[in-house]
Short mmCIF file of C-alpha atoms in Angstrom, two decimals:
data_model
loop_
_atom_site.label_atom_id
_atom_site.label_comp_id
_atom_site.label_asym_id
_atom_site.label_seq_id
_atom_site.Cartn_x
_atom_site.Cartn_y
_atom_site.Cartn_z
CA MET A 1 -24.40 -14.95 -24.01
CA SER A 2 -23.90 -13.87 -20.24
CA ILE A 3 -22.95 -15.72 -17.24
CA GLU A 4 -25.20 -15.04 -14.47
CA LEU A 5 -25.16 -16.59 -10.89
CA ARG A 6 -27.69 -19.26 -12.03
CA HIS A 7 -25.23 -20.97 -14.47
CA PHE A 8 -22.13 -21.51 -11.19
CA ARG A 9 -24.50 -23.12 -8.61
CA CYS A 10 -26.10 -25.32 -11.76
CA PHE A 11 -22.68 -26.40 -12.15
CA LEU A 12 -22.00 -26.43 -8.72
CA ALA A 13 -24.32 -28.53 -8.11
CA ILE A 14 -23.66 -30.62 -10.48
CA ALA A 15 -20.15 -30.99 -9.09
CA ASP A 16 -21.40 -31.57 -6.48
CA THR A 17 -23.90 -34.64 -6.81
CA LEU A 18 -22.27 -36.37 -10.09
CA SER A 19 -25.85 -36.38 -11.51
CA ILE A 20 -27.63 -34.37 -13.38
CA THR A 21 -30.96 -36.30 -11.67
CA ARG A 22 -30.33 -35.51 -8.35
CA ALA A 23 -28.87 -31.81 -9.57
CA ALA A 24 -31.94 -30.81 -10.60
CA GLU A 25 -33.79 -32.26 -7.77
CA ARG A 26 -31.80 -29.97 -5.31
CA LEU A 27 -32.01 -26.88 -7.53
CA HIS A 28 -35.79 -27.80 -7.83
CA LEU A 29 -35.46 -27.65 -11.81
CA THR A 30 -36.13 -30.26 -14.15
CA GLN A 31 -33.78 -32.74 -15.75
CA PRO A 32 -33.68 -30.42 -19.41
CA ALA A 33 -33.39 -26.85 -17.51
CA VAL A 34 -29.92 -27.95 -15.74
CA SER A 35 -28.76 -29.86 -18.61
CA ARG A 36 -29.31 -26.26 -20.69
CA THR A 37 -27.80 -24.03 -17.67
CA LEU A 38 -25.00 -26.08 -18.04
CA ARG A 39 -24.03 -26.20 -21.33
CA GLN A 40 -24.65 -22.47 -21.87
CA LEU A 41 -21.98 -22.36 -19.37
CA GLU A 42 -19.51 -24.52 -20.79
CA GLN A 43 -20.41 -22.57 -24.21
CA ALA A 44 -19.94 -19.17 -22.49
CA LEU A 45 -16.42 -20.38 -21.20
CA GLY A 46 -15.34 -22.18 -24.23
CA VAL A 47 -14.60 -25.10 -22.51
CA ARG A 48 -15.88 -28.59 -21.15
CA LEU A 49 -16.29 -29.09 -17.75
CA VAL A 50 -18.35 -32.22 -16.87
CA ASP A 51 -17.23 -35.49 -18.87
CA ARG A 52 -20.71 -36.99 -19.97
CA SER A 53 -19.08 -40.03 -22.50
CA THR A 54 -20.46 -42.62 -19.98
CA HIS A 55 -22.94 -43.69 -17.11
CA HIS A 56 -21.80 -42.12 -14.72
CA LEU A 57 -20.77 -38.61 -14.53
CA ALA A 58 -17.16 -36.48 -14.09
CA LEU A 59 -15.70 -33.49 -14.26
CA THR A 60 -12.63 -32.63 -16.56
CA PRO A 61 -9.82 -30.92 -15.36
CA ASP A 62 -11.21 -28.05 -16.57
CA GLY A 63 -14.19 -29.01 -14.38
CA LEU A 64 -11.98 -29.42 -11.34
CA SER A 65 -10.14 -26.40 -11.89
CA PHE A 66 -13.54 -24.35 -12.36
CA ARG A 67 -15.22 -26.16 -9.67
CA ASP A 68 -13.32 -23.40 -6.59
CA ARG A 69 -13.42 -20.76 -8.60
CA ALA A 70 -17.24 -21.16 -9.19
CA ALA A 71 -18.01 -21.91 -5.09
CA VAL A 72 -15.22 -18.63 -4.51
CA ALA A 73 -17.76 -16.79 -6.69
CA VAL A 74 -20.67 -17.96 -4.95
CA ALA A 75 -19.68 -18.09 -1.34
CA ALA A 76 -19.01 -14.74 -1.70
CA PHE A 77 -22.29 -13.58 -3.28
CA ASP A 78 -23.99 -15.18 -0.84
CA ARG A 79 -21.68 -13.59 1.53
CA ALA A 80 -22.56 -10.05 0.99
CA LEU A 81 -26.31 -10.64 0.38
CA GLY A 82 -26.51 -12.07 4.12
CA TYR A 83 -24.31 -9.39 5.78
CA ALA A 84 -25.45 -6.58 3.74
CA HIS A 85 -27.69 -5.24 6.93
CA HIS A 86 -25.17 -5.78 9.19
CA THR A 87 -22.66 -3.60 11.23
CA GLY A 88 -20.12 -6.58 12.15
CA TRP A 89 -18.51 -8.46 9.25
CA PRO A 90 -17.33 -11.97 10.66
CA LEU A 91 -14.47 -13.02 9.94
CA ARG A 92 -14.10 -16.79 9.56
CA LEU A 93 -11.08 -18.81 10.12
CA GLY A 94 -11.20 -22.41 9.29
CA HIS A 95 -9.15 -25.64 11.01
CA ALA A 96 -9.00 -29.41 9.77
CA TRP A 97 -8.51 -30.09 13.31
CA ALA A 98 -6.77 -29.18 16.39
CA GLY A 99 -7.38 -25.33 15.92
CA ALA A 100 -4.50 -23.48 17.03
CA GLY A 101 -3.82 -26.12 20.09
CA THR A 102 -2.98 -24.81 23.17
CA ASP A 103 -3.63 -20.92 21.70
CA THR A 104 -6.64 -21.22 20.51
CA THR A 105 -8.62 -19.80 23.92
CA ALA A 106 -5.69 -16.59 24.14
CA LEU A 107 -6.26 -16.13 20.28
CA LEU A 108 -9.98 -15.66 20.23
CA ARG A 109 -10.39 -13.76 23.60
CA ARG A 110 -7.37 -11.64 21.71
CA TRP A 111 -9.11 -11.00 19.23
CA HIS A 112 -12.63 -9.95 21.16
CA GLU A 113 -11.22 -7.27 23.09
CA GLU A 114 -9.04 -6.09 20.20
CA HIS A 115 -11.89 -6.46 17.86
CA PRO A 116 -15.28 -6.51 19.41
CA ALA A 117 -17.00 -4.97 16.20
CA THR A 118 -15.76 -7.89 13.77
CA PRO A 119 -16.82 -11.69 16.00
CA LEU A 120 -13.98 -13.70 14.62
CA GLU A 121 -15.91 -17.56 13.84
CA LEU A 122 -13.47 -20.57 14.21
CA LEU A 123 -15.06 -23.28 12.28
CA ARG A 124 -14.01 -27.07 11.46
CA ILE A 125 -13.95 -28.29 8.14
CA ASP A 126 -12.84 -31.41 7.47
CA ASP A 127 -11.05 -30.69 4.49
CA ARG A 128 -7.29 -30.46 3.63
CA THR A 129 -8.02 -26.66 3.42
CA ALA A 130 -10.27 -26.55 5.74
CA GLY A 131 -12.90 -24.58 3.27
CA LEU A 132 -10.86 -21.91 2.02
CA ALA A 133 -10.07 -23.22 -1.03
CA ARG A 134 -13.90 -23.32 -1.69
CA GLY A 135 -14.46 -20.15 0.22
CA GLU A 136 -16.33 -21.13 3.01
CA VAL A 137 -13.75 -19.31 5.37
CA ASP A 138 -11.60 -16.18 4.96
CA ALA A 139 -8.45 -17.61 6.57
CA ALA A 140 -7.38 -20.59 8.11
CA LEU A 141 -4.80 -22.49 10.49
CA LEU A 142 -3.32 -25.76 8.69
CA ARG A 143 -0.71 -28.19 9.72
CA GLY A 144 2.11 -29.59 6.68
CA GLU A 145 2.61 -28.66 3.81
CA VAL A 146 0.00 -26.78 1.55
CA LEU A 147 -0.47 -27.16 -1.90
CA ALA A 148 -3.14 -25.59 -3.17
CA PRO A 149 -3.28 -22.89 -6.05
CA GLY A 150 -4.08 -18.95 -4.92
CA LEU A 151 -3.13 -19.39 -1.35
CA ILE A 152 -0.61 -17.74 0.27
CA THR A 153 0.95 -19.10 2.94
CA GLU A 154 2.82 -17.46 6.64
CA ARG A 155 4.30 -20.18 8.82
CA LEU A 156 3.38 -19.26 12.77
CA THR A 157 5.51 -22.33 14.42
CA THR A 158 5.47 -25.83 14.42
CA GLU A 159 4.47 -29.09 16.56
CA PRO A 160 6.54 -32.06 17.41
CA ARG A 161 4.64 -35.37 16.65
CA VAL A 162 3.68 -37.66 18.56
CA ALA A 163 2.01 -41.55 18.38
CA GLY A 164 -1.63 -42.00 19.28
CA LEU A 165 -2.42 -45.67 21.04
CA PRO A 166 -5.18 -47.48 23.05
CA ALA A 167 -4.54 -46.34 26.10
CA ASP A 168 -3.94 -50.25 27.32
CA ASP A 169 -1.50 -50.55 24.76
CA PRO A 170 1.66 -52.44 25.37
CA LEU A 171 3.27 -49.31 24.09
CA ALA A 172 1.55 -46.45 25.67
CA HIS A 173 3.68 -46.70 29.57
CA ARG A 174 6.47 -45.68 26.92
CA THR A 175 7.94 -42.42 28.07
CA ALA A 176 8.98 -41.47 23.73
CA LEU A 177 8.73 -44.25 20.59
CA SER A 178 10.22 -44.54 17.11
CA LEU A 179 8.99 -45.09 13.71
CA ALA A 180 10.02 -48.67 13.77
CA ASP A 181 7.96 -48.93 16.92
CA LEU A 182 4.83 -49.04 15.19
CA ALA A 183 6.28 -50.80 11.96
CA ASP A 184 4.34 -53.46 12.27
CA ARG A 185 0.87 -51.77 13.60
CA THR A 186 -2.41 -51.58 11.81
CA ILE A 187 -2.26 -47.19 11.10
CA ALA A 188 -4.98 -44.76 11.24
CA VAL A 189 -4.05 -42.60 8.12
CA ASN A 190 -7.26 -39.57 7.79
CA THR A 191 -7.20 -39.05 3.88
CA VAL A 192 -9.43 -36.04 3.87
CA SER A 193 -7.37 -34.10 6.32
CA GLY A 194 -4.52 -35.26 7.71
CA ILE A 195 -0.68 -35.33 6.74
CA THR A 196 0.10 -38.02 7.85
CA SER A 197 0.74 -41.31 5.28
CA LEU A 198 3.40 -44.14 4.78
CA ASP A 199 5.48 -41.64 3.07
CA LEU A 200 6.83 -41.02 6.75
CA TRP A 201 8.08 -44.57 7.36
CA PRO A 202 11.47 -45.94 5.37
CA PRO A 203 11.05 -47.66 2.27
CA SER A 204 12.16 -50.89 4.26
CA ALA A 205 9.95 -50.55 7.19
CA ARG A 206 6.54 -49.20 6.32
CA PRO A 207 3.74 -50.23 7.72
CA ALA A 208 2.01 -52.94 5.91
CA SER A 209 -1.42 -52.29 6.90
CA THR A 210 -3.72 -49.28 7.14
CA ILE A 211 -7.27 -47.57 7.94
CA THR A 212 -8.74 -44.72 5.99
CA ILE A 213 -10.45 -42.32 7.93
CA GLY A 214 -11.68 -38.95 6.98
CA ASN A 215 -11.78 -36.55 10.36
CA THR A 216 -10.24 -36.39 13.69
CA ASP A 217 -13.72 -38.13 15.51
CA ASP A 218 -13.11 -41.62 13.40
CA TRP A 219 -9.53 -41.56 13.81
CA LEU A 220 -9.54 -41.04 17.51
CA ALA A 221 -12.32 -43.85 17.57
CA ALA A 222 -10.29 -45.96 15.34
CA ILE A 223 -7.12 -46.26 17.62
CA THR A 224 -9.38 -45.94 21.10
CA GLY A 225 -11.21 -49.51 19.92
CA GLY A 226 -8.08 -51.02 19.35
CA ARG A 227 -8.44 -50.63 15.39
CA ALA A 228 -5.56 -48.88 14.69
CA VAL A 229 -2.91 -46.44 15.98
CA GLY A 230 -1.89 -43.16 14.79
CA VAL A 231 0.76 -40.66 14.14
CA THR A 232 -0.32 -36.80 15.00
CA THR A 233 0.88 -33.36 16.48
CA SER A 234 0.75 -32.46 20.34
CA ALA A 235 -1.94 -30.51 19.21
CA THR A 236 -4.36 -33.21 19.43
CA ALA A 237 -2.79 -34.23 21.84
CA ASP A 238 -3.74 -31.22 23.55
CA MET A 239 -6.74 -30.32 21.69
CA HIS A 240 -8.48 -33.97 22.22
CA PRO A 241 -7.32 -35.71 25.63
CA HIS A 242 -9.30 -38.71 26.01
CA PRO A 243 -9.59 -41.45 28.89
CA ALA A 244 -8.32 -44.33 26.41
CA MET A 245 -6.09 -42.95 24.72
CA ALA A 246 -2.81 -42.26 25.15
CA TYR A 247 -0.16 -40.00 22.94
CA VAL A 248 3.85 -40.69 23.15
CA PRO A 249 5.89 -38.27 21.72
CA LEU A 250 8.04 -39.70 18.63
CA THR A 251 12.00 -39.00 18.44
CA ASP A 252 12.75 -39.91 15.15
CA ALA A 253 9.54 -38.13 12.98
CA PRO A 254 10.10 -34.31 11.54
CA PRO A 255 7.68 -31.94 13.16
CA VAL A 256 4.96 -30.15 11.33
CA PRO A 257 5.05 -26.99 10.83
CA VAL A 258 1.71 -24.89 11.48
CA VAL A 259 0.67 -22.00 9.05
CA ILE A 260 -1.94 -19.36 8.44
CA ALA A 261 -3.51 -19.12 4.58
CA TRP A 262 -5.31 -16.55 2.97
CA ARG A 263 -6.61 -16.31 0.02
CA ASP A 264 -4.25 -14.56 -2.87
CA GLY A 265 -6.61 -11.43 -3.92
CA PRO A 266 -9.34 -9.45 -2.28
CA GLY A 267 -10.59 -10.80 1.11
CA HIS A 268 -11.55 -9.80 4.80
CA PRO A 269 -9.87 -6.61 5.43
CA ARG A 270 -9.52 -7.52 9.34
CA ILE A 271 -7.27 -10.61 7.63
CA PRO A 272 -4.01 -8.86 8.31
CA ASP A 273 -5.16 -7.87 12.03
CA LEU A 274 -5.18 -11.88 11.96
CA ILE A 275 -2.34 -12.72 10.75
CA ARG A 276 -0.48 -9.84 12.81
CA LEU A 277 -2.33 -11.38 16.30
CA ALA A 278 -1.51 -14.89 15.43
CA HIS A 279 1.75 -14.37 15.13
CA GLU A 280 2.58 -12.77 18.38
CA VAL A 281 -0.47 -15.47 20.03
CA MET A 282 1.71 -18.66 18.63
CA GLY A 283 4.84 -17.11 17.60
CA HIS A 284 5.75 -17.37 20.83
CA HIS A 285 7.29 -20.87 20.85
CA GLN A 286 9.00 -19.61 18.38
CA GLY A 287 10.83 -16.83 16.38
CA ARG A 288 9.00 -15.50 13.64
CA PRO A 289 10.28 -16.98 9.93
#
Protein backbone atom coordinates (compact mmCIF):
# COMPACT_ATOMS: atom_id res chain seq x y z
CA MET A 1 0.00 0.00 0.00
CA SER A 2 1.32 3.45 -0.86
CA ILE A 3 1.26 6.17 1.76
CA GLU A 4 -0.77 9.24 0.80
CA LEU A 5 -1.07 12.70 2.28
CA ARG A 6 -4.39 11.75 3.89
CA HIS A 7 -2.57 9.24 6.08
CA PHE A 8 -0.29 12.00 7.38
CA ARG A 9 -3.21 14.35 8.05
CA CYS A 10 -5.10 11.63 9.87
CA PHE A 11 -2.14 10.77 12.07
CA LEU A 12 -1.47 14.43 12.88
CA ALA A 13 -5.12 14.93 13.88
CA ILE A 14 -4.82 11.96 16.24
CA ALA A 15 -1.49 13.23 17.57
CA ASP A 16 -2.97 16.68 18.26
CA THR A 17 -6.18 15.46 19.93
CA LEU A 18 -5.07 12.08 21.34
CA SER A 19 -8.57 10.91 20.51
CA ILE A 20 -9.98 8.95 17.58
CA THR A 21 -13.35 10.60 18.19
CA ARG A 22 -12.04 14.18 18.13
CA ALA A 23 -9.74 13.44 15.21
CA ALA A 24 -12.73 12.11 13.25
CA GLU A 25 -14.69 15.28 14.05
CA ARG A 26 -11.80 17.49 12.93
CA LEU A 27 -11.39 15.58 9.66
CA HIS A 28 -15.14 15.17 9.05
CA LEU A 29 -14.72 11.40 8.88
CA THR A 30 -16.20 8.47 10.74
CA GLN A 31 -14.29 6.94 13.63
CA PRO A 32 -13.86 3.59 11.80
CA ALA A 33 -12.39 5.45 8.82
CA VAL A 34 -9.86 7.22 11.06
CA SER A 35 -8.89 3.99 12.79
CA ARG A 36 -8.53 2.22 9.46
CA THR A 37 -6.35 4.99 8.01
CA LEU A 38 -4.09 4.97 11.07
CA ARG A 39 -3.77 1.19 10.85
CA GLN A 40 -2.84 1.42 7.16
CA LEU A 41 -0.13 3.99 7.94
CA GLU A 42 1.34 1.87 10.73
CA GLN A 43 1.36 -1.20 8.51
CA ALA A 44 3.05 0.66 5.66
CA LEU A 45 5.71 2.11 7.97
CA GLY A 46 6.16 -1.12 9.91
CA VAL A 47 6.01 0.64 13.28
CA ARG A 48 3.40 1.30 15.93
CA LEU A 49 2.64 5.02 16.17
CA VAL A 50 -0.18 5.12 18.72
CA ASP A 51 -0.57 3.18 21.96
CA ARG A 52 -4.18 2.09 22.30
CA SER A 53 -3.66 -0.20 25.31
CA THR A 54 -5.17 2.21 27.84
CA HIS A 55 -8.32 4.31 28.05
CA HIS A 56 -6.37 7.31 26.78
CA LEU A 57 -4.41 7.26 23.55
CA ALA A 58 -0.72 8.11 23.66
CA LEU A 59 1.96 8.37 21.03
CA THR A 60 4.67 5.74 21.09
CA PRO A 61 8.33 6.84 20.86
CA ASP A 62 8.13 6.10 17.13
CA GLY A 63 4.93 8.15 16.96
CA LEU A 64 6.55 11.11 18.68
CA SER A 65 9.48 10.98 16.27
CA PHE A 66 7.26 10.59 13.21
CA ARG A 67 4.93 13.43 14.26
CA ASP A 68 7.44 16.19 13.49
CA ARG A 69 8.42 14.61 10.17
CA ALA A 70 4.79 14.28 9.15
CA ALA A 71 4.08 17.88 10.14
CA VAL A 72 7.00 19.14 8.04
CA ALA A 73 5.80 17.13 5.03
CA VAL A 74 2.20 18.36 5.29
CA ALA A 75 3.29 21.97 5.83
CA ALA A 76 5.55 21.82 2.77
CA PHE A 77 2.76 20.37 0.62
CA ASP A 78 0.19 22.94 1.76
CA ARG A 79 2.64 25.76 1.25
CA ALA A 80 3.53 24.61 -2.25
CA LEU A 81 -0.15 24.62 -3.18
CA GLY A 82 -0.85 27.92 -1.48
CA TYR A 83 1.93 29.78 -3.27
CA ALA A 84 1.77 27.98 -6.61
CA HIS A 85 0.26 31.05 -8.28
CA HIS A 86 2.22 33.71 -6.38
CA THR A 87 5.39 35.29 -7.69
CA GLY A 88 6.68 36.07 -4.19
CA TRP A 89 7.52 33.15 -1.90
CA PRO A 90 7.44 34.54 1.66
CA LEU A 91 10.26 33.59 3.98
CA ARG A 92 8.85 32.77 7.41
CA LEU A 93 11.07 33.64 10.38
CA GLY A 94 9.86 32.28 13.70
CA HIS A 95 10.64 33.41 17.22
CA ALA A 96 9.33 32.31 20.59
CA TRP A 97 9.78 35.73 22.20
CA ALA A 98 11.52 39.06 21.68
CA GLY A 99 12.31 38.55 17.99
CA ALA A 100 15.73 40.02 17.23
CA GLY A 101 15.53 42.33 20.24
CA THR A 102 16.38 45.94 19.47
CA ASP A 103 17.58 44.84 16.03
CA THR A 104 14.14 43.58 14.97
CA THR A 105 13.14 46.70 13.04
CA ALA A 106 16.53 47.01 11.36
CA LEU A 107 16.46 43.36 10.30
CA LEU A 108 12.98 43.63 8.77
CA ARG A 109 13.68 46.93 6.99
CA ARG A 110 17.05 45.85 5.63
CA TRP A 111 15.47 42.69 4.28
CA HIS A 112 12.68 44.64 2.58
CA GLU A 113 15.21 46.98 1.00
CA GLU A 114 17.52 44.25 -0.24
CA HIS A 115 14.98 41.55 -1.15
CA PRO A 116 11.72 43.32 -2.04
CA ALA A 117 10.43 40.35 -4.07
CA THR A 118 10.57 38.00 -1.06
CA PRO A 119 8.41 39.08 1.91
CA LEU A 120 9.93 38.31 5.32
CA GLU A 121 7.22 37.26 7.77
CA LEU A 122 8.15 37.43 11.46
CA LEU A 123 5.96 34.95 13.36
CA ARG A 124 5.80 34.42 17.11
CA ILE A 125 5.10 30.77 17.86
CA ASP A 126 5.05 29.59 21.48
CA ASP A 127 7.28 26.58 21.06
CA ARG A 128 10.91 25.84 21.96
CA THR A 129 11.89 25.88 18.28
CA ALA A 130 9.31 28.55 17.33
CA GLY A 131 7.59 26.10 14.99
CA LEU A 132 10.76 25.24 13.06
CA ALA A 133 10.81 21.54 13.96
CA ARG A 134 7.18 21.20 12.82
CA GLY A 135 7.72 22.98 9.51
CA GLU A 136 5.65 26.04 10.43
CA VAL A 137 8.53 28.40 9.63
CA ASP A 138 11.62 28.32 7.42
CA ALA A 139 14.09 29.65 9.99
CA ALA A 140 13.93 30.83 13.58
CA LEU A 141 15.63 33.18 16.02
CA LEU A 142 16.10 31.15 19.20
CA ARG A 143 17.68 31.70 22.60
CA GLY A 144 19.57 29.25 24.74
CA GLU A 145 20.70 25.74 23.89
CA VAL A 146 18.83 24.18 20.97
CA LEU A 147 18.72 20.39 21.21
CA ALA A 148 16.05 19.51 18.64
CA PRO A 149 17.38 17.00 16.11
CA GLY A 150 17.60 17.92 12.45
CA LEU A 151 18.30 21.62 13.04
CA ILE A 152 21.40 23.64 12.20
CA THR A 153 22.25 26.73 14.23
CA GLU A 154 24.68 29.63 14.06
CA ARG A 155 25.30 31.97 16.96
CA LEU A 156 24.50 35.60 16.26
CA THR A 157 25.12 37.31 19.59
CA THR A 158 24.58 36.95 23.34
CA GLU A 159 22.23 38.77 25.69
CA PRO A 160 22.74 39.46 29.39
CA ARG A 161 20.18 38.14 31.83
CA VAL A 162 17.97 40.44 33.86
CA ALA A 163 15.48 39.98 36.67
CA GLY A 164 11.86 40.87 36.01
CA LEU A 165 10.11 42.39 39.03
CA PRO A 166 6.93 44.29 39.84
CA ALA A 167 7.75 48.00 39.63
CA ASP A 168 6.83 48.48 43.29
CA ASP A 169 8.95 45.56 44.52
CA PRO A 170 11.60 46.54 47.12
CA LEU A 171 14.32 45.17 44.82
CA ALA A 172 13.11 47.03 41.73
CA HIS A 173 15.13 50.16 42.49
CA ARG A 174 18.45 48.35 42.87
CA THR A 175 21.03 48.92 40.13
CA ALA A 176 21.94 45.22 40.03
CA LEU A 177 20.90 41.94 41.64
CA SER A 178 22.30 38.47 42.14
CA LEU A 179 20.49 35.16 41.81
CA ALA A 180 20.64 34.82 45.59
CA ASP A 181 18.47 37.94 45.89
CA LEU A 182 15.66 36.00 44.18
CA ALA A 183 16.10 32.71 46.03
CA ASP A 184 13.30 33.37 48.52
CA ARG A 185 10.83 34.42 45.81
CA THR A 186 8.35 32.55 43.65
CA ILE A 187 9.81 32.26 40.14
CA ALA A 188 7.66 32.36 36.99
CA VAL A 189 8.96 29.61 34.69
CA ASN A 190 7.97 29.37 31.04
CA THR A 191 8.08 25.63 30.38
CA VAL A 192 6.96 25.95 26.74
CA SER A 193 9.46 28.30 25.15
CA GLY A 194 11.50 29.78 28.00
CA ILE A 195 15.14 29.23 28.94
CA THR A 196 14.98 29.73 32.72
CA SER A 197 14.82 26.78 35.09
CA LEU A 198 15.81 26.24 38.70
CA ASP A 199 19.09 24.78 37.44
CA LEU A 200 20.21 28.38 36.96
CA TRP A 201 20.66 28.59 40.76
CA PRO A 202 23.23 26.65 42.79
CA PRO A 203 21.72 23.43 44.23
CA SER A 204 22.02 24.77 47.75
CA ALA A 205 20.23 28.05 47.00
CA ARG A 206 17.42 27.23 44.61
CA PRO A 207 14.05 28.94 44.99
CA ALA A 208 11.52 26.68 46.66
CA SER A 209 8.49 27.96 44.79
CA THR A 210 7.63 28.32 41.10
CA ILE A 211 4.59 28.93 38.95
CA THR A 212 4.37 27.54 35.45
CA ILE A 213 3.39 29.70 32.50
CA GLY A 214 3.42 29.13 28.74
CA ASN A 215 4.23 32.41 26.99
CA THR A 216 5.64 35.88 27.43
CA ASP A 217 2.24 37.52 27.93
CA ASP A 218 1.42 35.23 30.85
CA TRP A 219 4.93 35.71 32.25
CA LEU A 220 4.44 39.47 32.28
CA ALA A 221 0.98 39.16 33.83
CA ALA A 222 2.24 36.90 36.61
CA ILE A 223 4.98 39.37 37.53
CA THR A 224 3.08 42.65 37.19
CA GLY A 225 0.23 41.04 39.13
CA GLY A 226 2.57 40.37 42.06
CA ARG A 227 2.42 36.58 41.89
CA ALA A 228 6.07 36.00 41.03
CA VAL A 229 9.36 37.37 39.77
CA GLY A 230 11.27 36.11 36.76
CA VAL A 231 14.55 35.88 34.91
CA THR A 232 14.86 36.71 31.23
CA THR A 233 17.25 38.50 28.87
CA SER A 234 17.74 42.15 28.01
CA ALA A 235 15.73 41.63 24.80
CA THR A 236 12.55 41.14 26.81
CA ALA A 237 13.19 44.41 28.62
CA ASP A 238 13.71 46.14 25.28
CA MET A 239 10.71 44.60 23.51
CA HIS A 240 8.23 44.47 26.40
CA PRO A 241 8.48 47.64 28.52
CA HIS A 242 5.61 47.95 30.98
CA PRO A 243 4.79 50.67 33.52
CA ALA A 244 4.19 48.04 36.20
CA MET A 245 7.39 46.14 35.38
CA ALA A 246 11.04 46.65 36.34
CA TYR A 247 14.04 44.94 34.78
CA VAL A 248 17.25 44.80 36.82
CA PRO A 249 20.59 43.38 35.58
CA LEU A 250 21.77 40.11 37.15
CA THR A 251 25.48 40.11 37.93
CA ASP A 252 26.10 36.37 38.34
CA ALA A 253 23.85 34.77 35.69
CA PRO A 254 25.55 33.66 32.46
CA PRO A 255 24.58 35.44 29.24
CA VAL A 256 22.24 33.73 26.80
CA PRO A 257 23.28 32.86 23.25
CA VAL A 258 20.99 33.99 20.42
CA VAL A 259 21.09 31.75 17.35
CA ILE A 260 19.51 31.56 13.95
CA ALA A 261 18.31 28.04 13.18
CA TRP A 262 17.08 26.24 10.10
CA ARG A 263 16.31 22.65 9.13
CA ASP A 264 19.01 20.34 7.78
CA GLY A 265 17.71 19.68 4.29
CA PRO A 266 16.00 21.42 1.37
CA GLY A 267 14.43 24.72 2.39
CA HIS A 268 13.62 28.20 1.24
CA PRO A 269 16.25 29.38 -1.27
CA ARG A 270 16.66 32.71 0.54
CA ILE A 271 17.72 31.19 3.87
CA PRO A 272 21.45 31.82 3.19
CA ASP A 273 20.66 35.49 2.52
CA LEU A 274 18.74 35.69 5.81
CA ILE A 275 21.61 34.12 7.74
CA ARG A 276 24.07 36.59 6.22
CA LEU A 277 21.84 39.58 7.00
CA ALA A 278 21.15 38.40 10.55
CA HIS A 279 24.90 38.25 11.19
CA GLU A 280 25.34 41.73 9.77
CA VAL A 281 22.49 43.29 11.73
CA MET A 282 22.75 41.41 15.03
CA GLY A 283 26.41 40.52 15.01
CA HIS A 284 27.53 44.11 15.49
CA HIS A 285 27.29 43.45 19.24
CA GLN A 286 30.14 41.00 18.99
CA GLY A 287 32.32 39.27 16.42
CA ARG A 288 30.94 36.47 14.28
CA PRO A 289 31.79 33.06 15.77
